[in-house]
mmCIF file of C-alpha atoms in Angstrom:
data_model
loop_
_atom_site.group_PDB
_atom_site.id
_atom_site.type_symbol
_atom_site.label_atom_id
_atom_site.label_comp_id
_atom_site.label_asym_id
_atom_site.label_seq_id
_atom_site.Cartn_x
_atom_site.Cartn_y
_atom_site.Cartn_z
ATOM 1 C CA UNK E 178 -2.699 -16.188 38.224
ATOM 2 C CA UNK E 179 -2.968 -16.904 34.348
ATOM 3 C CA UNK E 180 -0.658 -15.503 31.987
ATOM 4 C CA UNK E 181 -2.782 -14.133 29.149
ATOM 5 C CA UNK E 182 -1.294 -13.391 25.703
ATOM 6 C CA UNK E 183 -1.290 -9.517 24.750
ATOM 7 C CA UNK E 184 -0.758 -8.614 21.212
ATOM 8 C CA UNK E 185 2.526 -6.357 22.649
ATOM 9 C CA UNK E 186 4.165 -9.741 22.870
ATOM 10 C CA UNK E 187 3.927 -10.442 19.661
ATOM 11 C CA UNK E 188 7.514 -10.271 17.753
ATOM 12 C CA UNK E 189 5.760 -10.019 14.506
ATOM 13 C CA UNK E 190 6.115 -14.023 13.554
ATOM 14 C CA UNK E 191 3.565 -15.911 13.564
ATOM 15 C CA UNK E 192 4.996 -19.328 14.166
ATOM 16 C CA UNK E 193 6.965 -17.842 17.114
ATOM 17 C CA UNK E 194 3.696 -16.053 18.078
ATOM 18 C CA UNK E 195 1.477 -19.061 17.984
ATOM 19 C CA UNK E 196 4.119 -21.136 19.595
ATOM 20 C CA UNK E 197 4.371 -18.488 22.501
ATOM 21 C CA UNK E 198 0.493 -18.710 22.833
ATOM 22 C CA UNK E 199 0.619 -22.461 22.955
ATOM 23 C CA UNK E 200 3.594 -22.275 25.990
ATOM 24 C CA UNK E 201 1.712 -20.187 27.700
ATOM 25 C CA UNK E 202 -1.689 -22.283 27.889
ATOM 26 C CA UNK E 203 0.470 -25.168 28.798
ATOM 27 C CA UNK E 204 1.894 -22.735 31.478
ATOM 28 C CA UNK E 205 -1.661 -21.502 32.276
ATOM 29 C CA UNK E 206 -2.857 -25.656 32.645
ATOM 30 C CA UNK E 207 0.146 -26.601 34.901
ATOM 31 C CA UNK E 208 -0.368 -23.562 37.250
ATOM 32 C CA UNK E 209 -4.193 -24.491 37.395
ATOM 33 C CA UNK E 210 -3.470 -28.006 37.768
ATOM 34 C CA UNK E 211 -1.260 -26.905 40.797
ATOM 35 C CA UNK E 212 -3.768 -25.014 42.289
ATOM 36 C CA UNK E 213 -6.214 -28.039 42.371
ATOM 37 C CA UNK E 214 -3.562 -30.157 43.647
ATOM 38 C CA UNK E 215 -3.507 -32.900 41.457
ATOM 39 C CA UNK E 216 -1.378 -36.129 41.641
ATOM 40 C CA UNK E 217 2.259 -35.286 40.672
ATOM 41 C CA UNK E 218 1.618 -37.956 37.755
ATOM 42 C CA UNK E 219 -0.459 -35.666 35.910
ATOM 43 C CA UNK E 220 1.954 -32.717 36.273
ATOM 44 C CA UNK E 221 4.410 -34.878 35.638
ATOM 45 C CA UNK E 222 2.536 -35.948 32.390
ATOM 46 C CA UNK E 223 1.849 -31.829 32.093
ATOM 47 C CA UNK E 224 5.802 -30.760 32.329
ATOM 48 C CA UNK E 225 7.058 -33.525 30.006
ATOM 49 C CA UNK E 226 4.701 -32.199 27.430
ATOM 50 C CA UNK E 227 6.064 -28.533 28.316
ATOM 51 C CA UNK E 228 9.471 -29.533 27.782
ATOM 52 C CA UNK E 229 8.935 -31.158 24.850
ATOM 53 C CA UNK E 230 7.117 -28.670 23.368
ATOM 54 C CA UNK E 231 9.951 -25.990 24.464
ATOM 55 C CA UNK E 232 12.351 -28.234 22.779
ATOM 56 C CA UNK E 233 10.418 -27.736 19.371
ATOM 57 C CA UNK E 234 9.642 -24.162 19.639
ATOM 58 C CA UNK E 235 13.345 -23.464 20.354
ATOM 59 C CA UNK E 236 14.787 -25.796 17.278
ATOM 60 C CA UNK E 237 12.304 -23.863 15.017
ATOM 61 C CA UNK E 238 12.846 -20.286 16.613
ATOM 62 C CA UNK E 239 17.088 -21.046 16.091
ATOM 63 C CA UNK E 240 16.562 -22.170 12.469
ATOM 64 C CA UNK E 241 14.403 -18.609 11.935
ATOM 65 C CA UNK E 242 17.041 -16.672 13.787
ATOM 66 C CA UNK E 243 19.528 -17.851 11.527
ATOM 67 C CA UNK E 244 17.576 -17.237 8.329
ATOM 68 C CA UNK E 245 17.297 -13.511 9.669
ATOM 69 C CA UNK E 246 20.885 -13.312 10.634
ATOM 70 C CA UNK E 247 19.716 -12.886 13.900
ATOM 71 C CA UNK E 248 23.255 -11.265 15.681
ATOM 72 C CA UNK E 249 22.233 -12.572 19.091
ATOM 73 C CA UNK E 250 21.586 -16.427 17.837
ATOM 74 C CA UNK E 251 25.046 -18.027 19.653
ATOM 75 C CA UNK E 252 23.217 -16.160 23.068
ATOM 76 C CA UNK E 253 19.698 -17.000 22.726
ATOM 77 C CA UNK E 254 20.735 -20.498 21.680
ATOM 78 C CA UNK E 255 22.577 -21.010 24.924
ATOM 79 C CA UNK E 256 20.042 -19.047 27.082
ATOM 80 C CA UNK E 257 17.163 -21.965 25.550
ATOM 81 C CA UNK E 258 19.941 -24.889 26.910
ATOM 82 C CA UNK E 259 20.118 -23.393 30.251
ATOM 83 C CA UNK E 260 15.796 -23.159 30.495
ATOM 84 C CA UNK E 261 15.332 -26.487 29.148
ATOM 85 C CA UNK E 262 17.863 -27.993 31.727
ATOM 86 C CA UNK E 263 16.433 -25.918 34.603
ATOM 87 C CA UNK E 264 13.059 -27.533 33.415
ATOM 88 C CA UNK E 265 14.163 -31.231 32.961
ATOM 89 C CA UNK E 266 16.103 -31.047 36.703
ATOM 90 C CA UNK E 267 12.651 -29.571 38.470
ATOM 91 C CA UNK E 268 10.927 -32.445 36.481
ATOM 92 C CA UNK E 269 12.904 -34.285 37.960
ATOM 93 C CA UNK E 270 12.985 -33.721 41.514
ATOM 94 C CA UNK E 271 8.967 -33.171 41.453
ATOM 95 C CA UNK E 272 8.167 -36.444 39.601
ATOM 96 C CA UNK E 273 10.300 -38.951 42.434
ATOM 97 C CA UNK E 274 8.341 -37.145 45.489
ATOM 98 C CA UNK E 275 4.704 -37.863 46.656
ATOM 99 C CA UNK E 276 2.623 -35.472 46.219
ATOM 100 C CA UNK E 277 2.819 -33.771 50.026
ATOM 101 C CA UNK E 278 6.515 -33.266 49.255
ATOM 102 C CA UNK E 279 6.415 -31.832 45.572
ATOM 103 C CA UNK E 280 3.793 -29.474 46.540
ATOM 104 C CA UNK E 281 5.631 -28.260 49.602
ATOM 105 C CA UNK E 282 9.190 -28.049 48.346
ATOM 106 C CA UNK E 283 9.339 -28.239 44.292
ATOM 107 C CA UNK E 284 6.297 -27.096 42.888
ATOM 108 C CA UNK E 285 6.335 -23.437 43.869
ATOM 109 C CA UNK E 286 9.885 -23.623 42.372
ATOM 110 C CA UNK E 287 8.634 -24.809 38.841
ATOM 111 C CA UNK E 288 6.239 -22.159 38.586
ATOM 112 C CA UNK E 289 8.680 -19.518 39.630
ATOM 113 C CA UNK E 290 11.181 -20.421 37.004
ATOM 114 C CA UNK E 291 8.155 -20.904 34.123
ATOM 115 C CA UNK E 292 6.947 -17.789 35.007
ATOM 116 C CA UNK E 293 10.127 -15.955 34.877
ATOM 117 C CA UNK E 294 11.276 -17.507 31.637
ATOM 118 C CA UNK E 295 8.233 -16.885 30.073
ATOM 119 C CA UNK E 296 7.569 -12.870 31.072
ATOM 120 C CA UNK E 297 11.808 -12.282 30.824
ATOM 121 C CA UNK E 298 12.297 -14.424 27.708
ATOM 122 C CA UNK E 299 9.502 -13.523 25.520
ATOM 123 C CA UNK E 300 9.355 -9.838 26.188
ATOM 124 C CA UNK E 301 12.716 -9.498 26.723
ATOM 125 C CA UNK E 302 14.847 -11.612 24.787
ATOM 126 C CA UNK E 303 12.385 -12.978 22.268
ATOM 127 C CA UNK E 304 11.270 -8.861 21.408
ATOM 128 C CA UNK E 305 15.235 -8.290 20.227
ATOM 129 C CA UNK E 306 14.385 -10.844 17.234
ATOM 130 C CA UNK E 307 11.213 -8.401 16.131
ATOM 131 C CA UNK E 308 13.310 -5.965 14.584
ATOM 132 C CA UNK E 309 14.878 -8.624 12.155
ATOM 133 C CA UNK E 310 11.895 -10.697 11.573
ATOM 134 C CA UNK E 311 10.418 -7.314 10.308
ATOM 135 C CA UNK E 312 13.131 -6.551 8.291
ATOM 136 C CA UNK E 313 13.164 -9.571 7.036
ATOM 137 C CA UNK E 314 9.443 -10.048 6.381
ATOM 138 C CA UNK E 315 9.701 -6.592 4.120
#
């Protein structure tokens, strides 16, 4: 099911904002291109671009947590290592199977752990920065 962006996940930036909406239509393509079962190339091709992506939404994010004086910044910092390693090991293990064995064993995995990060780190995590970012914007 598609992850659609709600303005309550918003955390009042709108770089983080529009990179969050990007993330999740790359989220929302994977999952459909899952469901359609197409060659683990393409979500191969899909994933890299997630990853990469990721990488650049979390370098800018860090550099705007520290112009806030985000507190949390050391934690959220290590939290994005841990999700982009998580992400380049399913990659990983998807993109060297066919495509009978990705889609039985690893696929249901990466969209378990994009789905998690996405819901828990955006309205969770991401949501402690809002305070800050408003603060800031004022």
């Amino acid at each position: 099911m598609s992850v659609i962006w709600r303005d309550d996940m918003s955390v009042g930036n709108e770089s983080i904002d529009n990179d969050h909406k990007y993330l999740i239509s790359i989220l929302n393509t994977i999952e459909a291109a899952i469901n359609c079962r197409v060659h683990v190339k393409t979500l191969t091709m899909y994933s890299l671009a997630l990853k990469e992506y990721t990488e650049e939404h979390f370098d800018r994010e860090e550099k705007i947590q520290v112009e806030i004086d985000f507190p949390f910044h050391e934690g959220h910092k290590k939290e994005h290592k841990e999700l982009v390693l998580r992400l380049k090991h399913v990659i990983a293990q998807f993109s060297g199977q066919n495509d009978d064995e990705a889609y039985r064993e690893t696929l249901p995995s990466l969209v378990g752990i994009l789905r998690d990060w996405l819901i828990h780190h955006i309205l969770n995590e991401d949501m402690r920065m809002k305070e800050y970012l408003l603060k800031k914007a004022s």
